[in-house]
mmCIF file of C-alpha atoms in Angstrom:
data_model
loop_
_atom_site.group_PDB
_atom_site.id
_atom_site.type_symbol
_atom_site.label_atom_id
_atom_site.label_comp_id
_atom_site.label_asym_id
_atom_site.label_seq_id
_atom_site.Cartn_x
_atom_site.Cartn_y
_atom_site.Cartn_z
ATOM 1 C CA GLN A 1 0.000 0.000 0.000
ATOM 2 C CA LEU A 2 1.295 3.399 -0.976
ATOM 3 C CA GLN A 3 2.196 5.781 1.827
ATOM 4 C CA LEU A 4 2.943 9.430 1.123
ATOM 5 C CA GLN A 5 4.315 12.187 3.333
ATOM 6 C CA GLU A 6 4.573 15.863 2.485
ATOM 7 C CA SER A 7 7.405 18.055 3.758
ATOM 8 C CA GLY A 8 8.509 21.644 3.334
ATOM 9 C CA PRO A 9 8.209 25.109 4.862
ATOM 10 C CA GLY A 10 4.899 26.058 6.415
ATOM 11 C CA LEU A 11 5.404 29.764 5.753
ATOM 12 C CA VAL A 12 6.351 31.401 2.470
ATOM 13 C CA LYS A 13 6.681 35.109 1.710
ATOM 14 C CA PRO A 14 4.622 36.709 -1.081
ATOM 15 C CA SER A 15 6.317 36.655 -4.522
ATOM 16 C CA GLU A 16 8.624 33.810 -3.454
ATOM 17 C CA THR A 17 8.549 30.156 -4.595
ATOM 18 C CA LEU A 18 6.709 27.509 -2.598
ATOM 19 C CA SER A 19 8.641 24.217 -2.622
ATOM 20 C CA LEU A 20 7.257 20.949 -1.262
ATOM 21 C CA THR A 21 8.468 17.362 -1.383
ATOM 22 C CA CYS A 22 6.449 14.155 -1.208
ATOM 23 C CA SER A 23 8.227 11.045 0.083
ATOM 24 C CA VAL A 24 6.797 7.789 -1.221
ATOM 25 C CA SER A 25 6.997 4.409 0.505
ATOM 26 C CA GLY A 26 5.360 1.096 -0.194
ATOM 27 C CA ASP A 27 6.316 1.023 -3.877
ATOM 28 C CA SER A 28 8.801 2.432 -6.360
ATOM 29 C CA ILE A 29 8.096 5.878 -7.721
ATOM 30 C CA SER A 30 9.306 4.526 -11.068
ATOM 31 C CA ARG A 31 6.614 1.847 -11.219
ATOM 32 C CA SER A 32 5.085 1.848 -14.665
ATOM 33 C CA GLY A 33 1.570 3.216 -14.882
ATOM 34 C CA TYR A 34 1.648 5.318 -11.736
ATOM 35 C CA TYR A 35 0.651 8.961 -11.551
ATOM 36 C CA TRP A 36 1.964 11.311 -8.862
ATOM 37 C CA VAL A 37 -0.411 14.113 -7.957
ATOM 38 C CA TRP A 38 -0.583 17.381 -6.049
ATOM 39 C CA ILE A 39 -3.849 18.953 -4.881
ATOM 40 C CA ARG A 40 -4.589 21.797 -2.488
ATOM 41 C CA GLN A 41 -7.440 22.992 -0.337
ATOM 42 C CA PRO A 42 -7.672 26.644 0.773
ATOM 43 C CA PRO A 43 -9.093 27.047 4.303
ATOM 44 C CA GLY A 44 -12.837 26.402 4.265
ATOM 45 C CA LYS A 45 -12.908 25.698 0.524
ATOM 46 C CA GLY A 46 -12.961 22.724 -1.816
ATOM 47 C CA LEU A 47 -10.279 20.622 -3.464
ATOM 48 C CA GLU A 48 -8.216 22.007 -6.358
ATOM 49 C CA TRP A 49 -6.028 19.879 -8.602
ATOM 50 C CA ILE A 50 -2.584 21.372 -9.123
ATOM 51 C CA GLY A 51 -1.058 18.785 -11.418
ATOM 52 C CA SER A 52 -0.013 15.200 -12.041
ATOM 53 C CA ILE A 53 3.099 13.591 -13.438
ATOM 54 C CA TYR A 54 3.097 10.206 -15.104
ATOM 55 C CA SER A 55 5.693 7.555 -14.342
ATOM 56 C CA SER A 56 7.241 8.220 -17.764
ATOM 57 C CA GLY A 57 7.804 11.824 -16.706
ATOM 58 C CA ASN A 58 5.065 13.655 -18.642
ATOM 59 C CA PRO A 59 3.474 16.342 -16.412
ATOM 60 C CA TYR A 60 -0.062 17.678 -16.627
ATOM 61 C CA TYR A 61 -0.897 20.995 -14.958
ATOM 62 C CA ASN A 62 -4.005 22.912 -13.953
ATOM 63 C CA PRO A 63 -4.428 25.464 -16.781
ATOM 64 C CA SER A 64 -5.009 28.253 -14.271
ATOM 65 C CA LEU A 65 -1.699 27.514 -12.510
ATOM 66 C CA LYS A 66 0.378 26.302 -15.438
ATOM 67 C CA SER A 67 2.647 29.355 -15.613
ATOM 68 C CA GLN A 68 3.592 28.974 -11.933
ATOM 69 C CA VAL A 69 3.846 25.198 -11.449
ATOM 70 C CA THR A 70 6.592 22.620 -11.859
ATOM 71 C CA ILE A 71 6.206 19.002 -10.734
ATOM 72 C CA SER A 72 9.195 16.702 -10.958
ATOM 73 C CA VAL A 73 10.281 13.239 -9.836
ATOM 74 C CA ASP A 74 13.506 12.214 -8.081
ATOM 75 C CA THR A 75 13.801 8.468 -8.585
ATOM 76 C CA SER A 76 17.005 8.214 -6.520
ATOM 77 C CA LYS A 77 15.123 9.395 -3.411
ATOM 78 C CA ASN A 78 11.692 7.914 -4.263
ATOM 79 C CA GLN A 79 10.283 11.415 -4.000
ATOM 80 C CA PHE A 80 8.471 13.918 -6.148
ATOM 81 C CA SER A 81 8.233 17.648 -5.697
ATOM 82 C CA LEU A 82 6.095 20.713 -6.292
ATOM 83 C CA LYS A 83 7.329 24.215 -7.032
ATOM 84 C CA LEU A 84 4.832 27.080 -7.207
ATOM 85 C CA SER A 85 6.364 30.428 -8.109
ATOM 86 C CA SER A 86 5.291 34.023 -7.404
ATOM 87 C CA VAL A 87 2.904 33.055 -4.628
ATOM 88 C CA THR A 88 0.290 35.335 -3.129
ATOM 89 C CA ALA A 89 -2.041 35.060 -0.143
ATOM 90 C CA ALA A 90 -4.475 33.233 -2.424
ATOM 91 C CA ASP A 91 -2.031 30.310 -2.500
ATOM 92 C CA THR A 92 -2.450 29.726 1.248
ATOM 93 C CA ALA A 93 -3.814 26.189 1.498
ATOM 94 C CA LEU A 94 -3.420 22.627 2.737
ATOM 95 C CA TYR A 95 -1.228 20.957 0.101
ATOM 96 C CA SER A 96 -1.522 17.177 -0.313
ATOM 97 C CA CYS A 97 0.395 14.728 -2.445
ATOM 98 C CA GLY A 98 -1.106 11.587 -3.869
ATOM 99 C CA GLY A 99 -0.362 8.698 -6.158
ATOM 100 C CA GLY A 100 -1.695 5.639 -7.884
ATOM 101 C CA PHE A 101 -2.995 4.390 -11.190
ATOM 102 C CA SER A 102 -5.472 7.241 -11.543
ATOM 103 C CA VAL A 103 -4.392 10.675 -12.820
ATOM 104 C CA MET A 104 -6.776 12.000 -10.159
ATOM 105 C CA GLY A 105 -4.983 10.198 -7.310
ATOM 106 C CA ASP A 106 -5.828 7.054 -5.341
ATOM 107 C CA SER A 107 -3.873 7.369 -2.082
ATOM 108 C CA TRP A 108 -3.078 10.593 -0.274
ATOM 109 C CA GLY A 109 -0.751 11.992 2.344
ATOM 110 C CA GLN A 110 -2.121 13.906 5.320
ATOM 111 C CA GLY A 111 -1.242 17.253 3.824
ATOM 112 C CA ILE A 112 0.834 20.237 4.905
ATOM 113 C CA LEU A 113 -0.544 23.686 5.615
ATOM 114 C CA VAL A 114 1.333 26.401 3.765
ATOM 115 C CA THR A 115 0.664 30.027 4.644
ATOM 116 C CA VAL A 116 1.752 32.853 2.363
ATOM 117 C CA SER A 117 2.480 35.902 4.466
ATOM 118 C CA SER A 118 5.207 38.452 5.020
ATOM 119 C CA GLN B 1 -11.991 26.119 -16.872
ATOM 120 C CA SER B 2 -14.658 23.409 -16.700
ATOM 121 C CA VAL B 3 -16.565 22.745 -13.521
ATOM 122 C CA LEU B 4 -18.353 19.734 -12.071
ATOM 123 C CA THR B 5 -21.522 20.774 -10.267
ATOM 124 C CA GLN B 6 -22.524 19.199 -6.966
ATOM 125 C CA PRO B 7 -25.207 20.243 -4.473
ATOM 126 C CA PRO B 8 -23.491 22.088 -1.597
ATOM 127 C CA SER B 9 -25.301 20.050 1.020
ATOM 128 C CA ALA B 10 -27.238 16.838 1.580
ATOM 129 C CA SER B 11 -28.689 15.198 4.644
ATOM 130 C CA GLY B 12 -30.360 12.040 5.875
ATOM 131 C CA THR B 13 -31.197 10.076 8.977
ATOM 132 C CA PRO B 14 -29.439 6.883 10.056
ATOM 133 C CA GLY B 15 -30.444 3.946 7.882
ATOM 134 C CA GLN B 16 -31.666 6.097 5.002
ATOM 135 C CA ARG B 17 -30.364 6.092 1.437
ATOM 136 C CA VAL B 18 -28.809 9.331 0.207
ATOM 137 C CA THR B 19 -27.730 10.246 -3.320
ATOM 138 C CA ILE B 20 -25.236 12.965 -4.303
ATOM 139 C CA SER B 21 -25.176 14.145 -7.903
ATOM 140 C CA CYS B 22 -22.295 15.434 -10.021
ATOM 141 C CA SER B 23 -23.104 17.180 -13.281
ATOM 142 C CA GLY B 24 -20.539 17.813 -15.988
ATOM 143 C CA SER B 25 -20.243 18.014 -19.754
ATOM 144 C CA ARG B 26 -19.190 16.026 -22.804
ATOM 145 C CA SER B 27 -15.535 16.897 -22.345
ATOM 146 C CA ASN B 28 -15.317 15.483 -18.829
ATOM 147 C CA ILE B 29 -17.909 13.066 -17.433
ATOM 148 C CA GLY B 30 -19.270 12.435 -20.894
ATOM 149 C CA SER B 31 -15.895 11.149 -22.109
ATOM 150 C CA ASN B 32 -14.016 9.960 -19.030
ATOM 151 C CA THR B 33 -14.446 8.070 -15.784
ATOM 152 C CA VAL B 34 -15.418 9.585 -12.454
ATOM 153 C CA ASN B 35 -13.850 9.187 -9.024
ATOM 154 C CA TRP B 36 -15.564 9.985 -5.742
ATOM 155 C CA TYR B 37 -13.687 11.074 -2.626
ATOM 156 C CA GLN B 38 -14.728 11.235 1.019
ATOM 157 C CA GLN B 39 -13.082 13.805 3.275
ATOM 158 C CA LEU B 40 -13.716 13.436 6.974
ATOM 159 C CA PRO B 41 -13.156 16.564 9.083
ATOM 160 C CA GLY B 42 -9.474 17.371 9.434
ATOM 161 C CA THR B 43 -8.276 14.477 7.276
ATOM 162 C CA ALA B 44 -6.999 13.884 3.760
ATOM 163 C CA PRO B 45 -9.453 12.780 1.063
ATOM 164 C CA LYS B 46 -10.007 9.054 0.580
ATOM 165 C CA VAL B 47 -11.099 7.365 -2.632
ATOM 166 C CA LEU B 48 -14.564 5.857 -2.266
ATOM 167 C CA ILE B 49 -15.294 5.051 -5.893
ATOM 168 C CA TYR B 50 -13.005 4.930 -8.950
ATOM 169 C CA SER B 51 -13.780 4.318 -12.613
ATOM 170 C CA ASN B 52 -17.429 5.338 -12.104
ATOM 171 C CA ASN B 53 -18.531 2.392 -9.992
ATOM 172 C CA GLN B 54 -15.558 0.462 -8.612
ATOM 173 C CA ARG B 55 -14.909 0.294 -4.868
ATOM 174 C CA PRO B 56 -11.358 0.019 -3.517
ATOM 175 C CA SER B 57 -10.854 -2.798 -1.050
ATOM 176 C CA GLY B 58 -12.034 -1.791 2.396
ATOM 177 C CA VAL B 59 -14.819 0.518 1.219
ATOM 178 C CA PRO B 60 -18.190 -0.845 2.375
ATOM 179 C CA ASP B 61 -20.684 -1.910 -0.286
ATOM 180 C CA ARG B 62 -23.087 0.666 1.167
ATOM 181 C CA PHE B 63 -21.277 3.076 -1.159
ATOM 182 C CA SER B 64 -22.002 2.813 -4.883
ATOM 183 C CA GLY B 65 -21.367 4.952 -7.933
ATOM 184 C CA SER B 66 -23.033 5.295 -11.298
ATOM 185 C CA LYS B 67 -22.700 7.375 -14.443
ATOM 186 C CA SER B 68 -25.118 8.261 -17.199
ATOM 187 C CA GLY B 69 -24.244 10.621 -20.015
ATOM 188 C CA THR B 70 -22.708 13.747 -18.538
ATOM 189 C CA SER B 71 -23.762 13.095 -14.940
ATOM 190 C CA ALA B 72 -22.637 10.821 -12.155
ATOM 191 C CA SER B 73 -24.068 9.889 -8.778
ATOM 192 C CA LEU B 74 -22.832 8.577 -5.473
ATOM 193 C CA ALA B 75 -25.345 6.602 -3.410
ATOM 194 C CA ILE B 76 -24.945 5.798 0.254
ATOM 195 C CA SER B 77 -27.358 3.250 1.685
ATOM 196 C CA GLY B 78 -27.838 2.384 5.335
ATOM 197 C CA LEU B 79 -26.571 5.832 6.316
ATOM 198 C CA GLN B 80 -24.394 5.892 9.435
ATOM 199 C CA SER B 81 -23.236 8.761 11.632
ATOM 200 C CA GLU B 82 -19.634 8.190 10.577
ATOM 201 C CA ASP B 83 -20.617 8.970 6.976
ATOM 202 C CA GLU B 84 -20.908 12.643 7.900
ATOM 203 C CA ALA B 85 -18.212 14.191 5.722
ATOM 204 C CA ASP B 86 -17.527 16.174 2.572
ATOM 205 C CA TYR B 87 -17.834 14.303 -0.720
ATOM 206 C CA TYR B 88 -16.152 15.313 -3.983
ATOM 207 C CA CYS B 89 -16.437 14.006 -7.523
ATOM 208 C CA ALA B 90 -13.540 14.331 -9.970
ATOM 209 C CA ALA B 91 -12.944 13.621 -13.629
ATOM 210 C CA TRP B 92 -10.414 14.184 -16.388
ATOM 211 C CA ASP B 93 -11.434 16.937 -18.798
ATOM 212 C CA ASP B 94 -10.252 16.727 -22.407
ATOM 213 C CA SER B 95 -10.287 20.500 -23.015
ATOM 214 C CA LEU B 96 -7.280 22.834 -22.657
ATOM 215 C CA ASN B 97 -4.824 19.986 -23.380
ATOM 216 C CA GLY B 98 -6.375 17.910 -20.603
ATOM 217 C CA HIS B 99 -6.696 18.506 -16.890
ATOM 218 C CA VAL B 100 -8.401 17.142 -13.770
ATOM 219 C CA ILE B 101 -11.432 18.907 -12.379
ATOM 220 C CA PHE B 102 -13.097 18.476 -9.014
ATOM 221 C CA GLY B 103 -16.676 19.181 -8.085
ATOM 222 C CA GLY B 104 -17.280 21.875 -5.501
ATOM 223 C CA GLY B 105 -18.032 19.297 -2.825
ATOM 224 C CA THR B 106 -21.158 18.224 -0.942
ATOM 225 C CA LYS B 107 -21.346 18.368 2.829
ATOM 226 C CA LEU B 108 -23.348 15.394 4.064
ATOM 227 C CA THR B 109 -25.048 15.771 7.432
ATOM 228 C CA VAL B 110 -26.443 12.760 9.293
ATOM 229 C CA LEU B 111 -29.383 14.036 11.300
#
Protein backbone atom coordinates (compact mmCIF):
# COMPACT_ATOMS: atom_id res chain seq x y z
CA GLN A 1 0.00 0.00 0.00
CA LEU A 2 1.29 3.40 -0.98
CA GLN A 3 2.20 5.78 1.83
CA LEU A 4 2.94 9.43 1.12
CA GLN A 5 4.31 12.19 3.33
CA GLU A 6 4.57 15.86 2.49
CA SER A 7 7.41 18.06 3.76
CA GLY A 8 8.51 21.64 3.33
CA PRO A 9 8.21 25.11 4.86
CA GLY A 10 4.90 26.06 6.42
CA LEU A 11 5.40 29.76 5.75
CA VAL A 12 6.35 31.40 2.47
CA LYS A 13 6.68 35.11 1.71
CA PRO A 14 4.62 36.71 -1.08
CA SER A 15 6.32 36.65 -4.52
CA GLU A 16 8.62 33.81 -3.45
CA THR A 17 8.55 30.16 -4.59
CA LEU A 18 6.71 27.51 -2.60
CA SER A 19 8.64 24.22 -2.62
CA LEU A 20 7.26 20.95 -1.26
CA THR A 21 8.47 17.36 -1.38
CA CYS A 22 6.45 14.16 -1.21
CA SER A 23 8.23 11.04 0.08
CA VAL A 24 6.80 7.79 -1.22
CA SER A 25 7.00 4.41 0.50
CA GLY A 26 5.36 1.10 -0.19
CA ASP A 27 6.32 1.02 -3.88
CA SER A 28 8.80 2.43 -6.36
CA ILE A 29 8.10 5.88 -7.72
CA SER A 30 9.31 4.53 -11.07
CA ARG A 31 6.61 1.85 -11.22
CA SER A 32 5.09 1.85 -14.66
CA GLY A 33 1.57 3.22 -14.88
CA TYR A 34 1.65 5.32 -11.74
CA TYR A 35 0.65 8.96 -11.55
CA TRP A 36 1.96 11.31 -8.86
CA VAL A 37 -0.41 14.11 -7.96
CA TRP A 38 -0.58 17.38 -6.05
CA ILE A 39 -3.85 18.95 -4.88
CA ARG A 40 -4.59 21.80 -2.49
CA GLN A 41 -7.44 22.99 -0.34
CA PRO A 42 -7.67 26.64 0.77
CA PRO A 43 -9.09 27.05 4.30
CA GLY A 44 -12.84 26.40 4.27
CA LYS A 45 -12.91 25.70 0.52
CA GLY A 46 -12.96 22.72 -1.82
CA LEU A 47 -10.28 20.62 -3.46
CA GLU A 48 -8.22 22.01 -6.36
CA TRP A 49 -6.03 19.88 -8.60
CA ILE A 50 -2.58 21.37 -9.12
CA GLY A 51 -1.06 18.78 -11.42
CA SER A 52 -0.01 15.20 -12.04
CA ILE A 53 3.10 13.59 -13.44
CA TYR A 54 3.10 10.21 -15.10
CA SER A 55 5.69 7.56 -14.34
CA SER A 56 7.24 8.22 -17.76
CA GLY A 57 7.80 11.82 -16.71
CA ASN A 58 5.07 13.65 -18.64
CA PRO A 59 3.47 16.34 -16.41
CA TYR A 60 -0.06 17.68 -16.63
CA TYR A 61 -0.90 20.99 -14.96
CA ASN A 62 -4.00 22.91 -13.95
CA PRO A 63 -4.43 25.46 -16.78
CA SER A 64 -5.01 28.25 -14.27
CA LEU A 65 -1.70 27.51 -12.51
CA LYS A 66 0.38 26.30 -15.44
CA SER A 67 2.65 29.36 -15.61
CA GLN A 68 3.59 28.97 -11.93
CA VAL A 69 3.85 25.20 -11.45
CA THR A 70 6.59 22.62 -11.86
CA ILE A 71 6.21 19.00 -10.73
CA SER A 72 9.19 16.70 -10.96
CA VAL A 73 10.28 13.24 -9.84
CA ASP A 74 13.51 12.21 -8.08
CA THR A 75 13.80 8.47 -8.58
CA SER A 76 17.01 8.21 -6.52
CA LYS A 77 15.12 9.40 -3.41
CA ASN A 78 11.69 7.91 -4.26
CA GLN A 79 10.28 11.41 -4.00
CA PHE A 80 8.47 13.92 -6.15
CA SER A 81 8.23 17.65 -5.70
CA LEU A 82 6.10 20.71 -6.29
CA LYS A 83 7.33 24.21 -7.03
CA LEU A 84 4.83 27.08 -7.21
CA SER A 85 6.36 30.43 -8.11
CA SER A 86 5.29 34.02 -7.40
CA VAL A 87 2.90 33.05 -4.63
CA THR A 88 0.29 35.34 -3.13
CA ALA A 89 -2.04 35.06 -0.14
CA ALA A 90 -4.47 33.23 -2.42
CA ASP A 91 -2.03 30.31 -2.50
CA THR A 92 -2.45 29.73 1.25
CA ALA A 93 -3.81 26.19 1.50
CA LEU A 94 -3.42 22.63 2.74
CA TYR A 95 -1.23 20.96 0.10
CA SER A 96 -1.52 17.18 -0.31
CA CYS A 97 0.39 14.73 -2.45
CA GLY A 98 -1.11 11.59 -3.87
CA GLY A 99 -0.36 8.70 -6.16
CA GLY A 100 -1.70 5.64 -7.88
CA PHE A 101 -3.00 4.39 -11.19
CA SER A 102 -5.47 7.24 -11.54
CA VAL A 103 -4.39 10.68 -12.82
CA MET A 104 -6.78 12.00 -10.16
CA GLY A 105 -4.98 10.20 -7.31
CA ASP A 106 -5.83 7.05 -5.34
CA SER A 107 -3.87 7.37 -2.08
CA TRP A 108 -3.08 10.59 -0.27
CA GLY A 109 -0.75 11.99 2.34
CA GLN A 110 -2.12 13.91 5.32
CA GLY A 111 -1.24 17.25 3.82
CA ILE A 112 0.83 20.24 4.91
CA LEU A 113 -0.54 23.69 5.61
CA VAL A 114 1.33 26.40 3.76
CA THR A 115 0.66 30.03 4.64
CA VAL A 116 1.75 32.85 2.36
CA SER A 117 2.48 35.90 4.47
CA SER A 118 5.21 38.45 5.02
CA GLN B 1 -11.99 26.12 -16.87
CA SER B 2 -14.66 23.41 -16.70
CA VAL B 3 -16.57 22.75 -13.52
CA LEU B 4 -18.35 19.73 -12.07
CA THR B 5 -21.52 20.77 -10.27
CA GLN B 6 -22.52 19.20 -6.97
CA PRO B 7 -25.21 20.24 -4.47
CA PRO B 8 -23.49 22.09 -1.60
CA SER B 9 -25.30 20.05 1.02
CA ALA B 10 -27.24 16.84 1.58
CA SER B 11 -28.69 15.20 4.64
CA GLY B 12 -30.36 12.04 5.88
CA THR B 13 -31.20 10.08 8.98
CA PRO B 14 -29.44 6.88 10.06
CA GLY B 15 -30.44 3.95 7.88
CA GLN B 16 -31.67 6.10 5.00
CA ARG B 17 -30.36 6.09 1.44
CA VAL B 18 -28.81 9.33 0.21
CA THR B 19 -27.73 10.25 -3.32
CA ILE B 20 -25.24 12.96 -4.30
CA SER B 21 -25.18 14.14 -7.90
CA CYS B 22 -22.30 15.43 -10.02
CA SER B 23 -23.10 17.18 -13.28
CA GLY B 24 -20.54 17.81 -15.99
CA SER B 25 -20.24 18.01 -19.75
CA ARG B 26 -19.19 16.03 -22.80
CA SER B 27 -15.54 16.90 -22.34
CA ASN B 28 -15.32 15.48 -18.83
CA ILE B 29 -17.91 13.07 -17.43
CA GLY B 30 -19.27 12.44 -20.89
CA SER B 31 -15.89 11.15 -22.11
CA ASN B 32 -14.02 9.96 -19.03
CA THR B 33 -14.45 8.07 -15.78
CA VAL B 34 -15.42 9.59 -12.45
CA ASN B 35 -13.85 9.19 -9.02
CA TRP B 36 -15.56 9.98 -5.74
CA TYR B 37 -13.69 11.07 -2.63
CA GLN B 38 -14.73 11.24 1.02
CA GLN B 39 -13.08 13.81 3.28
CA LEU B 40 -13.72 13.44 6.97
CA PRO B 41 -13.16 16.56 9.08
CA GLY B 42 -9.47 17.37 9.43
CA THR B 43 -8.28 14.48 7.28
CA ALA B 44 -7.00 13.88 3.76
CA PRO B 45 -9.45 12.78 1.06
CA LYS B 46 -10.01 9.05 0.58
CA VAL B 47 -11.10 7.36 -2.63
CA LEU B 48 -14.56 5.86 -2.27
CA ILE B 49 -15.29 5.05 -5.89
CA TYR B 50 -13.01 4.93 -8.95
CA SER B 51 -13.78 4.32 -12.61
CA ASN B 52 -17.43 5.34 -12.10
CA ASN B 53 -18.53 2.39 -9.99
CA GLN B 54 -15.56 0.46 -8.61
CA ARG B 55 -14.91 0.29 -4.87
CA PRO B 56 -11.36 0.02 -3.52
CA SER B 57 -10.85 -2.80 -1.05
CA GLY B 58 -12.03 -1.79 2.40
CA VAL B 59 -14.82 0.52 1.22
CA PRO B 60 -18.19 -0.85 2.37
CA ASP B 61 -20.68 -1.91 -0.29
CA ARG B 62 -23.09 0.67 1.17
CA PHE B 63 -21.28 3.08 -1.16
CA SER B 64 -22.00 2.81 -4.88
CA GLY B 65 -21.37 4.95 -7.93
CA SER B 66 -23.03 5.29 -11.30
CA LYS B 67 -22.70 7.37 -14.44
CA SER B 68 -25.12 8.26 -17.20
CA GLY B 69 -24.24 10.62 -20.02
CA THR B 70 -22.71 13.75 -18.54
CA SER B 71 -23.76 13.10 -14.94
CA ALA B 72 -22.64 10.82 -12.16
CA SER B 73 -24.07 9.89 -8.78
CA LEU B 74 -22.83 8.58 -5.47
CA ALA B 75 -25.34 6.60 -3.41
CA ILE B 76 -24.94 5.80 0.25
CA SER B 77 -27.36 3.25 1.68
CA GLY B 78 -27.84 2.38 5.34
CA LEU B 79 -26.57 5.83 6.32
CA GLN B 80 -24.39 5.89 9.43
CA SER B 81 -23.24 8.76 11.63
CA GLU B 82 -19.63 8.19 10.58
CA ASP B 83 -20.62 8.97 6.98
CA GLU B 84 -20.91 12.64 7.90
CA ALA B 85 -18.21 14.19 5.72
CA ASP B 86 -17.53 16.17 2.57
CA TYR B 87 -17.83 14.30 -0.72
CA TYR B 88 -16.15 15.31 -3.98
CA CYS B 89 -16.44 14.01 -7.52
CA ALA B 90 -13.54 14.33 -9.97
CA ALA B 91 -12.94 13.62 -13.63
CA TRP B 92 -10.41 14.18 -16.39
CA ASP B 93 -11.43 16.94 -18.80
CA ASP B 94 -10.25 16.73 -22.41
CA SER B 95 -10.29 20.50 -23.02
CA LEU B 96 -7.28 22.83 -22.66
CA ASN B 97 -4.82 19.99 -23.38
CA GLY B 98 -6.38 17.91 -20.60
CA HIS B 99 -6.70 18.51 -16.89
CA VAL B 100 -8.40 17.14 -13.77
CA ILE B 101 -11.43 18.91 -12.38
CA PHE B 102 -13.10 18.48 -9.01
CA GLY B 103 -16.68 19.18 -8.08
CA GLY B 104 -17.28 21.88 -5.50
CA GLY B 105 -18.03 19.30 -2.83
CA THR B 106 -21.16 18.22 -0.94
CA LYS B 107 -21.35 18.37 2.83
CA LEU B 108 -23.35 15.39 4.06
CA THR B 109 -25.05 15.77 7.43
CA VAL B 110 -26.44 12.76 9.29
CA LEU B 111 -29.38 14.04 11.30
